[in-house]
């Protein structure tokens, strides 16, 4: 029907490289022999997905641009509001955006994601050179937008 087959296999790097014969696992937990996983990998599109100790997806590498549902939940738990300085849109209503833009080299991992409301996300994408990222002590970021050029007094204002 024109749709390609997608099969998710969890496998370690050591199993793929032949350093280990530990089995790989399908989504439902079914174990498959290491040799079968390596054979399938020869013609597969590989995507690296890293999970933390609790099983939460923390990194999709460069193969995926959008945050996963788990990543979105983690960002919402970390931030209360849109990360633009002074914005009070709740994080659960915001879009999840890359701090360092995904193109050309930004990563889709928790350390590079933050909530921005739709208008701020649009503005940031149009004016990336006018965004200052400020790291906070709690591991979050605040974005300061420099929307207007610095005010310069007009020549006539300096006259006495």
CSV table of N, CA and C in Angstrom, one decimal:
chain,number,residue,atom,x,y,z
A,1,UNK,N,0.8,-1.2,0.0
A,1,UNK,CA,0.0,0.0,0.0
A,1,UNK,C,0.8,1.3,0.0
A,2,UNK,N,2.1,1.2,-0.3
A,2,UNK,CA,2.9,2.4,-0.4
A,2,UNK,C,3.5,2.7,0.9
A,3,UNK,N,3.2,2.1,2.0
A,3,UNK,CA,3.8,2.4,3.3
A,3,UNK,C,4.9,1.4,3.6
A,4,UNK,N,6.0,2.0,4.1
A,4,UNK,CA,7.1,1.1,4.5
A,4,UNK,C,6.9,0.5,5.8
A,5,UNK,N,7.5,-0.6,6.0
A,5,UNK,CA,7.4,-1.3,7.3
A,5,UNK,C,8.3,-0.7,8.3
A,6,UNK,N,7.8,-0.5,9.5
A,6,UNK,CA,8.6,0.1,10.6
A,6,UNK,C,8.7,-0.9,11.7
A,7,UNK,N,9.9,-1.2,12.1
A,7,UNK,CA,10.1,-2.1,13.2
A,7,UNK,C,11.0,-1.5,14.2
A,8,UNK,N,10.6,-1.3,15.4
A,8,UNK,CA,11.5,-0.7,16.5
A,8,UNK,C,12.2,-1.9,17.2
A,9,UNK,N,13.5,-1.8,17.2
A,9,UNK,CA,14.3,-2.8,17.9
A,9,UNK,C,15.2,-2.1,18.8
A,10,UNK,N,15.2,-2.5,20.1
A,10,UNK,CA,16.1,-1.9,21.1
A,10,UNK,C,17.4,-2.8,21.1
A,11,UNK,N,18.5,-2.2,20.8
A,11,UNK,CA,19.8,-2.9,20.7
A,11,UNK,C,20.9,-2.1,21.3
A,12,UNK,N,21.9,-2.7,21.9
A,12,UNK,CA,23.0,-1.9,22.4
A,12,UNK,C,24.0,-1.7,21.2
A,13,UNK,N,24.9,-0.7,21.4
A,13,UNK,CA,25.9,-0.5,20.4
A,13,UNK,C,26.9,-1.7,20.4
A,14,UNK,N,27.1,-2.3,21.5
A,14,UNK,CA,28.0,-3.5,21.6
A,14,UNK,C,27.5,-4.7,20.8
A,15,UNK,N,26.1,-4.9,20.9
A,15,UNK,CA,25.5,-5.9,20.1
A,15,UNK,C,25.6,-5.7,18.6
A,16,UNK,N,25.4,-4.4,18.2
A,16,UNK,CA,25.4,-4.1,16.8
A,16,UNK,C,26.8,-4.2,16.2
A,17,UNK,N,27.8,-3.9,17.0
A,17,UNK,CA,29.2,-4.0,16.5
A,17,UNK,C,29.8,-5.4,16.6
A,18,UNK,N,29.1,-6.3,17.2
A,18,UNK,CA,29.6,-7.6,17.4
A,18,UNK,C,30.4,-7.9,18.6
A,19,UNK,N,30.6,-6.8,19.4
A,19,UNK,CA,31.4,-7.0,20.7
A,19,UNK,C,30.6,-7.8,21.7
A,20,UNK,N,29.3,-7.9,21.5
A,20,UNK,CA,28.4,-8.7,22.5
A,20,UNK,C,27.4,-9.5,21.7
A,21,UNK,N,27.0,-10.6,22.3
A,21,UNK,CA,26.0,-11.4,21.7
A,21,UNK,C,24.7,-11.3,22.5
A,22,UNK,N,24.6,-10.2,23.3
A,22,UNK,CA,23.3,-10.0,24.1
A,22,UNK,C,22.2,-9.8,23.1
A,23,UNK,N,21.0,-10.3,23.4
A,23,UNK,CA,19.9,-10.2,22.4
A,23,UNK,C,19.4,-8.8,22.3
A,24,UNK,N,18.8,-8.5,21.2
A,24,UNK,CA,18.0,-7.2,21.0
A,24,UNK,C,16.6,-7.5,21.4
A,25,UNK,N,15.8,-6.4,21.5
A,25,UNK,CA,14.4,-6.6,21.9
A,25,UNK,C,13.4,-5.8,21.0
A,26,UNK,N,12.3,-6.4,20.7
A,26,UNK,CA,11.3,-5.7,20.0
A,26,UNK,C,10.5,-4.9,20.9
A,27,UNK,N,9.6,-4.0,20.4
A,27,UNK,CA,8.8,-3.1,21.3
A,27,UNK,C,8.0,-3.9,22.3
A,28,UNK,N,7.5,-5.0,22.1
A,28,UNK,CA,6.7,-5.8,23.0
A,28,UNK,C,7.6,-6.6,24.0
A,29,UNK,N,8.9,-6.4,23.9
A,29,UNK,CA,9.8,-7.1,24.8
A,29,UNK,C,10.4,-8.4,24.3
A,30,UNK,N,9.9,-8.9,23.2
A,30,UNK,CA,10.4,-10.1,22.6
A,30,UNK,C,11.8,-10.0,22.3
A,31,UNK,N,12.6,-11.0,22.8
A,31,UNK,CA,14.1,-11.0,22.5
A,31,UNK,C,14.3,-11.6,21.1
A,32,UNK,N,15.3,-11.0,20.4
A,32,UNK,CA,15.7,-11.6,19.1
A,32,UNK,C,17.2,-11.8,19.2
A,33,UNK,N,17.7,-12.8,18.5
A,33,UNK,CA,19.2,-13.0,18.6
A,33,UNK,C,20.0,-11.9,18.0
A,34,UNK,N,21.2,-11.7,18.6
A,34,UNK,CA,22.1,-10.6,18.2
A,34,UNK,C,22.4,-10.6,16.7
A,35,UNK,N,22.6,-11.8,16.2
A,35,UNK,CA,22.9,-12.0,14.8
A,35,UNK,C,21.8,-11.5,13.9
A,36,UNK,N,20.5,-11.7,14.3
A,36,UNK,CA,19.4,-11.2,13.5
A,36,UNK,C,19.3,-9.7,13.6
A,37,UNK,N,19.6,-9.1,14.7
A,37,UNK,CA,19.5,-7.7,14.9
A,37,UNK,C,20.6,-7.1,14.0
A,38,UNK,N,21.8,-7.6,13.9
A,38,UNK,CA,22.8,-7.1,13.1
A,38,UNK,C,22.5,-7.2,11.6
A,39,UNK,N,21.9,-8.3,11.2
A,39,UNK,CA,21.5,-8.5,9.8
A,39,UNK,C,20.4,-7.5,9.4
A,40,UNK,N,19.4,-7.3,10.3
A,40,UNK,CA,18.4,-6.3,10.0
A,40,UNK,C,19.0,-4.9,9.9
A,41,UNK,N,20.0,-4.6,10.7
A,41,UNK,CA,20.6,-3.2,10.7
A,41,UNK,C,21.3,-2.9,9.4
A,42,UNK,N,21.7,-3.9,8.7
A,42,UNK,CA,22.5,-3.7,7.4
A,42,UNK,C,21.6,-2.8,6.5
A,43,UNK,N,20.3,-3.0,6.4
A,43,UNK,CA,19.5,-2.3,5.5
A,43,UNK,C,18.5,-1.4,6.1
A,44,UNK,N,18.6,-1.2,7.4
A,44,UNK,CA,17.6,-0.4,8.2
A,44,UNK,C,18.0,1.1,8.2
A,45,UNK,N,17.1,1.9,8.5
A,45,UNK,CA,17.4,3.3,8.9
A,45,UNK,C,17.5,3.3,10.4
A,46,UNK,N,18.7,3.6,10.8
A,46,UNK,CA,19.0,3.5,12.3
A,46,UNK,C,18.7,4.9,12.9
A,47,UNK,N,18.1,4.9,14.1
A,47,UNK,CA,17.9,6.1,14.9
A,47,UNK,C,18.3,5.8,16.3
A,48,UNK,N,19.2,6.7,16.8
A,48,UNK,CA,19.6,6.5,18.1
A,48,UNK,C,18.6,7.2,19.1
A,49,UNK,N,18.2,6.5,20.1
A,49,UNK,CA,17.3,7.0,21.1
A,49,UNK,C,17.9,6.7,22.4
A,50,UNK,N,18.2,7.7,23.2
A,50,UNK,CA,18.7,7.5,24.6
A,50,UNK,C,17.7,7.7,25.6
A,51,UNK,N,17.7,6.8,26.6
A,51,UNK,CA,16.7,6.9,27.7
A,51,UNK,C,17.5,7.0,29.0
A,52,UNK,N,16.9,7.7,30.0
A,52,UNK,CA,17.5,7.8,31.3
A,52,UNK,C,17.2,6.6,32.1
A,53,UNK,N,17.6,6.5,33.4
A,53,UNK,CA,17.4,5.3,34.2
A,53,UNK,C,16.0,5.0,34.4
A,54,UNK,N,15.1,6.0,34.3
A,54,UNK,CA,13.6,5.8,34.5
A,54,UNK,C,12.9,5.4,33.2
A,55,UNK,N,13.7,5.4,32.1
A,55,UNK,CA,13.1,5.0,30.8
A,55,UNK,C,12.6,6.2,30.0
A,56,UNK,N,12.8,7.4,30.5
A,56,UNK,CA,12.3,8.6,29.8
A,56,UNK,C,13.3,8.9,28.6
A,57,UNK,N,12.7,9.2,27.5
A,57,UNK,CA,13.6,9.5,26.3
A,57,UNK,C,14.2,10.9,26.5
A,58,UNK,N,15.5,10.9,26.4
A,58,UNK,CA,16.2,12.2,26.6
A,58,UNK,C,16.9,12.7,25.4
A,59,UNK,N,17.1,11.9,24.4
A,59,UNK,CA,17.8,12.3,23.2
A,59,UNK,C,17.4,11.5,22.0
A,60,UNK,N,17.0,12.1,20.9
A,60,UNK,CA,16.7,11.4,19.6
A,60,UNK,C,17.8,11.7,18.6
A,61,UNK,N,18.9,12.3,19.0
A,61,UNK,CA,20.0,12.6,18.1
A,61,UNK,C,19.5,13.6,17.0
A,62,UNK,N,20.0,13.5,15.8
A,62,UNK,CA,19.7,14.4,14.8
A,62,UNK,C,18.6,13.8,13.8
A,63,UNK,N,18.2,12.6,14.0
A,63,UNK,CA,17.2,12.0,13.1
A,63,UNK,C,15.8,12.5,13.3
A,64,UNK,N,15.5,13.1,14.4
A,64,UNK,CA,14.2,13.5,14.7
A,64,UNK,C,14.2,15.0,15.2
A,65,UNK,N,13.3,15.8,14.6
A,65,UNK,CA,13.3,17.2,14.9
A,65,UNK,C,12.4,17.6,16.1
A,66,UNK,N,11.2,16.9,16.1
A,66,UNK,CA,10.2,17.2,17.1
A,66,UNK,C,10.4,16.5,18.4
A,67,UNK,N,10.1,17.1,19.5
A,67,UNK,CA,10.2,16.5,20.9
A,67,UNK,C,9.2,15.4,21.0
A,68,UNK,N,9.6,14.4,21.7
A,68,UNK,CA,8.6,13.3,22.0
A,68,UNK,C,7.6,13.7,23.1
A,69,UNK,N,6.6,12.9,23.3
A,69,UNK,CA,5.6,13.1,24.4
A,69,UNK,C,6.4,13.1,25.7
A,70,UNK,N,7.3,12.2,25.9
A,70,UNK,CA,8.0,12.2,27.2
A,70,UNK,C,8.9,13.4,27.4
A,71,UNK,N,9.5,13.9,26.3
A,71,UNK,CA,10.3,15.1,26.4
A,71,UNK,C,9.5,16.3,26.7
A,72,UNK,N,8.3,16.4,26.1
A,72,UNK,CA,7.4,17.5,26.3
A,72,UNK,C,7.0,17.5,27.8
A,73,UNK,N,6.6,16.3,28.3
A,73,UNK,CA,6.2,16.3,29.7
A,73,UNK,C,7.4,16.7,30.6
A,74,UNK,N,8.6,16.3,30.3
A,74,UNK,CA,9.7,16.7,31.1
A,74,UNK,C,10.0,18.2,31.1
A,75,UNK,N,9.8,18.8,29.9
A,75,UNK,CA,10.0,20.3,29.8
A,75,UNK,C,8.9,21.0,30.6
A,76,UNK,N,7.6,20.5,30.5
A,76,UNK,CA,6.5,21.2,31.2
A,76,UNK,C,6.8,21.1,32.7
A,77,UNK,N,7.3,19.9,33.1
A,77,UNK,CA,7.6,19.8,34.6
A,77,UNK,C,8.7,20.7,35.0
A,78,UNK,N,9.6,21.0,34.1
A,78,UNK,CA,10.8,21.8,34.5
A,78,UNK,C,10.5,23.3,34.4
A,79,UNK,N,9.6,23.7,33.5
A,79,UNK,CA,9.3,25.2,33.3
A,79,UNK,C,7.8,25.4,33.6
A,80,UNK,N,7.5,26.5,34.2
A,80,UNK,CA,6.1,26.9,34.5
A,80,UNK,C,5.5,27.7,33.4
A,81,UNK,N,6.4,28.5,32.7
A,81,UNK,CA,5.9,29.4,31.7
A,81,UNK,C,6.8,29.4,30.5
A,82,UNK,N,6.3,30.0,29.4
A,82,UNK,CA,7.1,30.3,28.2
A,82,UNK,C,8.5,30.8,28.7
A,83,UNK,N,9.6,30.4,28.1
A,83,UNK,CA,10.9,30.8,28.6
A,83,UNK,C,11.3,32.3,28.2
A,84,UNK,N,10.5,33.0,27.4
A,84,UNK,CA,10.8,34.3,27.1
A,84,UNK,C,10.7,35.2,28.3
A,85,UNK,N,11.6,36.0,28.6
A,85,UNK,CA,11.6,36.8,29.8
A,85,UNK,C,10.3,37.7,29.8
A,86,UNK,N,9.6,37.6,30.9
A,86,UNK,CA,8.4,38.4,31.0
A,86,UNK,C,7.1,37.8,30.5
A,87,UNK,N,7.2,36.6,29.8
A,87,UNK,CA,6.0,36.0,29.2
A,87,UNK,C,5.3,35.1,30.2
A,88,UNK,N,4.0,35.2,30.3
A,88,UNK,CA,3.3,34.5,31.3
A,88,UNK,C,2.4,33.4,30.8
A,89,UNK,N,2.6,33.0,29.5
A,89,UNK,CA,1.9,31.9,28.9
A,89,UNK,C,2.4,30.6,29.6
A,90,UNK,N,1.4,29.8,30.1
A,90,UNK,CA,1.8,28.5,30.8
A,90,UNK,C,2.6,27.6,29.9
A,91,UNK,N,3.6,26.9,30.4
A,91,UNK,CA,4.4,26.0,29.6
A,91,UNK,C,3.5,24.9,28.9
A,92,UNK,N,2.5,24.5,29.5
A,92,UNK,CA,1.6,23.4,28.9
A,92,UNK,C,0.9,23.9,27.7
A,93,UNK,N,0.8,25.2,27.5
A,93,UNK,CA,0.2,25.8,26.3
A,93,UNK,C,1.3,26.2,25.2
A,94,UNK,N,2.5,26.1,25.6
A,94,UNK,CA,3.6,26.5,24.7
A,94,UNK,C,4.0,25.4,23.7
A,95,UNK,N,4.8,25.9,22.7
A,95,UNK,CA,5.4,24.9,21.8
A,95,UNK,C,6.8,24.6,22.4
A,96,UNK,N,7.3,23.4,22.1
A,96,UNK,CA,8.6,23.0,22.6
A,96,UNK,C,9.6,23.3,21.5
A,97,UNK,N,10.5,24.2,21.8
A,97,UNK,CA,11.4,24.7,20.8
A,97,UNK,C,12.9,24.4,21.1
A,98,UNK,N,13.7,24.4,20.1
A,98,UNK,CA,15.1,24.1,20.3
A,98,UNK,C,15.8,25.4,20.7
A,99,UNK,N,16.7,25.4,21.7
A,99,UNK,CA,17.4,26.5,22.1
A,99,UNK,C,18.4,26.9,21.1
A,100,UNK,N,19.3,25.9,20.7
A,100,UNK,CA,20.1,26.1,19.5
A,100,UNK,C,19.3,25.5,18.4
A,101,UNK,N,19.0,26.2,17.4
A,101,UNK,CA,18.2,25.8,16.3
A,101,UNK,C,18.5,24.4,15.8
A,102,UNK,N,17.5,23.6,15.5
A,102,UNK,CA,17.7,22.2,15.0
A,102,UNK,C,18.5,22.3,13.7
A,103,UNK,N,18.2,23.2,12.8
A,103,UNK,CA,19.0,23.3,11.6
A,103,UNK,C,20.0,24.4,11.8
A,104,UNK,N,21.3,24.2,11.6
A,104,UNK,CA,21.9,23.1,11.0
A,104,UNK,C,22.4,22.0,11.9
A,105,UNK,N,22.5,22.3,13.2
A,105,UNK,CA,23.2,21.4,14.1
A,105,UNK,C,22.6,21.1,15.5
A,106,UNK,N,21.5,21.8,15.8
A,106,UNK,CA,20.9,21.6,17.1
A,106,UNK,C,20.4,20.2,17.3
A,107,UNK,N,20.4,19.8,18.6
A,107,UNK,CA,19.9,18.4,18.9
A,107,UNK,C,18.6,18.4,19.6
A,108,UNK,N,17.8,17.3,19.4
A,108,UNK,CA,16.5,17.2,20.1
A,108,UNK,C,16.7,16.4,21.4
A,109,UNK,N,17.3,17.1,22.4
A,109,UNK,CA,17.5,16.4,23.7
A,109,UNK,C,17.1,17.5,24.7
A,110,UNK,N,16.8,17.0,25.9
A,110,UNK,CA,16.2,17.9,27.0
A,110,UNK,C,17.1,19.1,27.2
A,111,UNK,N,18.4,19.0,27.1
A,111,UNK,CA,19.2,20.2,27.4
A,111,UNK,C,19.1,21.2,26.3
A,112,UNK,N,18.5,20.9,25.2
A,112,UNK,CA,18.4,21.9,24.1
A,112,UNK,C,16.9,22.2,23.8
A,113,UNK,N,16.0,21.9,24.7
A,113,UNK,CA,14.6,22.2,24.5
A,113,UNK,C,14.1,23.1,25.6
A,114,UNK,N,13.1,24.0,25.2
A,114,UNK,CA,12.5,24.9,26.1
A,114,UNK,C,11.1,25.3,25.6
A,115,UNK,N,10.2,25.7,26.4
A,115,UNK,CA,8.9,26.1,25.9
A,115,UNK,C,8.9,27.5,25.5
A,116,UNK,N,8.3,27.8,24.3
A,116,UNK,CA,8.1,29.1,23.9
A,116,UNK,C,6.6,29.2,23.3
A,117,UNK,N,5.9,30.2,23.7
A,117,UNK,CA,4.5,30.4,23.2
A,117,UNK,C,4.6,30.6,21.7
A,118,UNK,N,3.5,30.4,21.0
A,118,UNK,CA,3.6,30.4,19.5
A,118,UNK,C,4.1,31.7,19.0
A,119,UNK,N,3.6,32.9,19.5
A,119,UNK,CA,4.1,34.2,18.9
A,119,UNK,C,5.6,34.3,19.2
A,120,UNK,N,6.1,34.0,20.4
A,120,UNK,CA,7.5,34.1,20.7
A,120,UNK,C,8.3,33.2,19.8
A,121,UNK,N,7.8,31.9,19.6
A,121,UNK,CA,8.6,31.0,18.8
A,121,UNK,C,8.7,31.5,17.4
A,122,UNK,N,7.6,32.0,16.9
A,122,UNK,CA,7.6,32.6,15.5
A,122,UNK,C,8.6,33.7,15.4
A,123,UNK,N,8.6,34.6,16.4
A,123,UNK,CA,9.5,35.8,16.4
A,123,UNK,C,11.0,35.3,16.5
A,124,UNK,N,11.2,34.4,17.4
A,124,UNK,CA,12.6,33.8,17.5
A,124,UNK,C,13.1,33.2,16.2
A,125,UNK,N,12.2,32.5,15.5
A,125,UNK,CA,12.7,31.9,14.3
A,125,UNK,C,13.0,32.9,13.2
A,126,UNK,N,12.3,34.1,13.2
A,126,UNK,CA,12.6,35.1,12.3
A,126,UNK,C,13.7,36.1,12.6
A,127,UNK,N,14.1,36.1,13.9
A,127,UNK,CA,15.1,37.0,14.4
A,127,UNK,C,16.1,36.3,15.3
A,128,UNK,N,16.7,35.2,14.9
A,128,UNK,CA,17.6,34.5,15.8
A,128,UNK,C,18.8,35.3,16.3
A,129,UNK,N,19.2,36.3,15.6
A,129,UNK,CA,20.3,37.1,16.0
A,129,UNK,C,19.9,38.1,17.1
A,130,UNK,N,18.7,38.2,17.4
A,130,UNK,CA,18.2,39.2,18.4
A,130,UNK,C,17.7,38.5,19.7
A,131,UNK,N,18.2,37.2,19.9
A,131,UNK,CA,17.8,36.4,21.0
A,131,UNK,C,19.0,36.2,21.9
A,132,UNK,N,18.8,36.5,23.2
A,132,UNK,CA,19.9,36.3,24.1
A,132,UNK,C,19.4,35.1,25.1
A,133,UNK,N,20.2,34.1,25.1
A,133,UNK,CA,19.8,32.9,26.0
A,133,UNK,C,20.6,33.1,27.3
A,134,UNK,N,19.9,33.0,28.4
A,134,UNK,CA,20.5,33.2,29.7
A,134,UNK,C,20.3,31.9,30.5
A,135,UNK,N,21.4,31.3,30.9
A,135,UNK,CA,21.3,30.1,31.7
A,135,UNK,C,20.9,30.4,33.1
A,136,UNK,N,20.0,29.6,33.7
A,136,UNK,CA,19.5,29.8,35.0
A,136,UNK,C,20.2,28.8,35.9
A,137,UNK,N,20.3,29.1,37.2
A,137,UNK,CA,21.0,28.1,38.2
A,137,UNK,C,20.2,26.8,38.3
A,138,UNK,N,18.9,26.7,38.0
A,138,UNK,CA,18.2,25.5,38.1
A,138,UNK,C,18.2,24.6,36.8
A,139,UNK,N,19.1,25.0,35.9
A,139,UNK,CA,19.2,24.2,34.6
A,139,UNK,C,18.3,24.6,33.5
A,140,UNK,N,17.4,25.6,33.8
A,140,UNK,CA,16.5,26.1,32.7
A,140,UNK,C,17.2,27.3,32.0
A,141,UNK,N,16.5,27.8,31.0
A,141,UNK,CA,17.0,29.0,30.4
A,141,UNK,C,15.9,30.1,30.3
A,142,UNK,N,16.3,31.3,30.2
A,142,UNK,CA,15.4,32.4,29.9
A,142,UNK,C,15.9,33.0,28.6
A,143,UNK,N,15.0,33.4,27.8
A,143,UNK,CA,15.4,34.1,26.5
A,143,UNK,C,15.0,35.5,26.6
A,144,UNK,N,15.9,36.4,26.3
A,144,UNK,CA,15.6,37.8,26.3
A,144,UNK,C,15.6,38.2,24.8
A,145,UNK,N,14.5,38.8,24.4
A,145,UNK,CA,14.4,39.2,23.0
A,145,UNK,C,14.7,40.7,22.9
A,146,UNK,N,15.6,41.1,22.0
A,146,UNK,CA,16.0,42.4,21.8
A,146,UNK,C,15.2,42.9,20.5
A,147,UNK,N,14.0,43.3,20.8
A,147,UNK,CA,13.1,43.7,19.7
A,147,UNK,C,13.4,45.1,19.1
A,148,UNK,N,13.9,46.0,19.9
A,148,UNK,CA,14.0,47.3,19.4
A,148,UNK,C,15.5,47.7,19.5
A,149,UNK,N,16.0,48.5,18.6
A,149,UNK,CA,17.4,48.9,18.7
A,149,UNK,C,17.5,49.9,19.9
A,150,UNK,N,18.7,49.9,20.4
A,150,UNK,CA,18.9,50.8,21.6
A,150,UNK,C,18.6,52.2,21.2
A,151,UNK,N,17.9,52.9,22.1
A,151,UNK,CA,17.5,54.3,21.9
A,151,UNK,C,18.7,55.2,21.8
A,152,UNK,N,18.7,56.0,20.8
A,152,UNK,CA,19.7,57.0,20.6
A,152,UNK,C,19.1,58.3,20.6
A,153,UNK,N,19.5,59.2,21.5
A,153,UNK,CA,18.9,60.6,21.5
A,153,UNK,C,19.1,61.3,20.2
A,154,UNK,N,18.1,61.9,19.7
A,154,UNK,CA,18.1,62.7,18.5
A,154,UNK,C,19.0,63.9,18.6
A,155,UNK,N,19.5,64.3,17.6
A,155,UNK,CA,20.5,65.5,17.6
A,155,UNK,C,19.8,66.7,18.2
A,156,UNK,N,18.6,66.9,17.9
A,156,UNK,CA,17.9,68.1,18.5
A,156,UNK,C,17.7,68.0,20.0
A,157,UNK,N,17.6,66.8,20.5
A,157,UNK,CA,17.4,66.7,22.0
A,157,UNK,C,18.6,67.0,22.8
A,158,UNK,N,19.8,67.0,22.1
A,158,UNK,CA,21.0,67.4,22.8
A,158,UNK,C,21.3,68.9,22.8
A,159,UNK,N,20.5,69.6,22.1
A,159,UNK,CA,20.7,71.1,22.0
A,159,UNK,C,20.2,71.7,23.3
A,160,UNK,N,20.8,72.8,23.7
A,160,UNK,CA,20.3,73.5,24.9
A,160,UNK,C,19.6,74.8,24.5
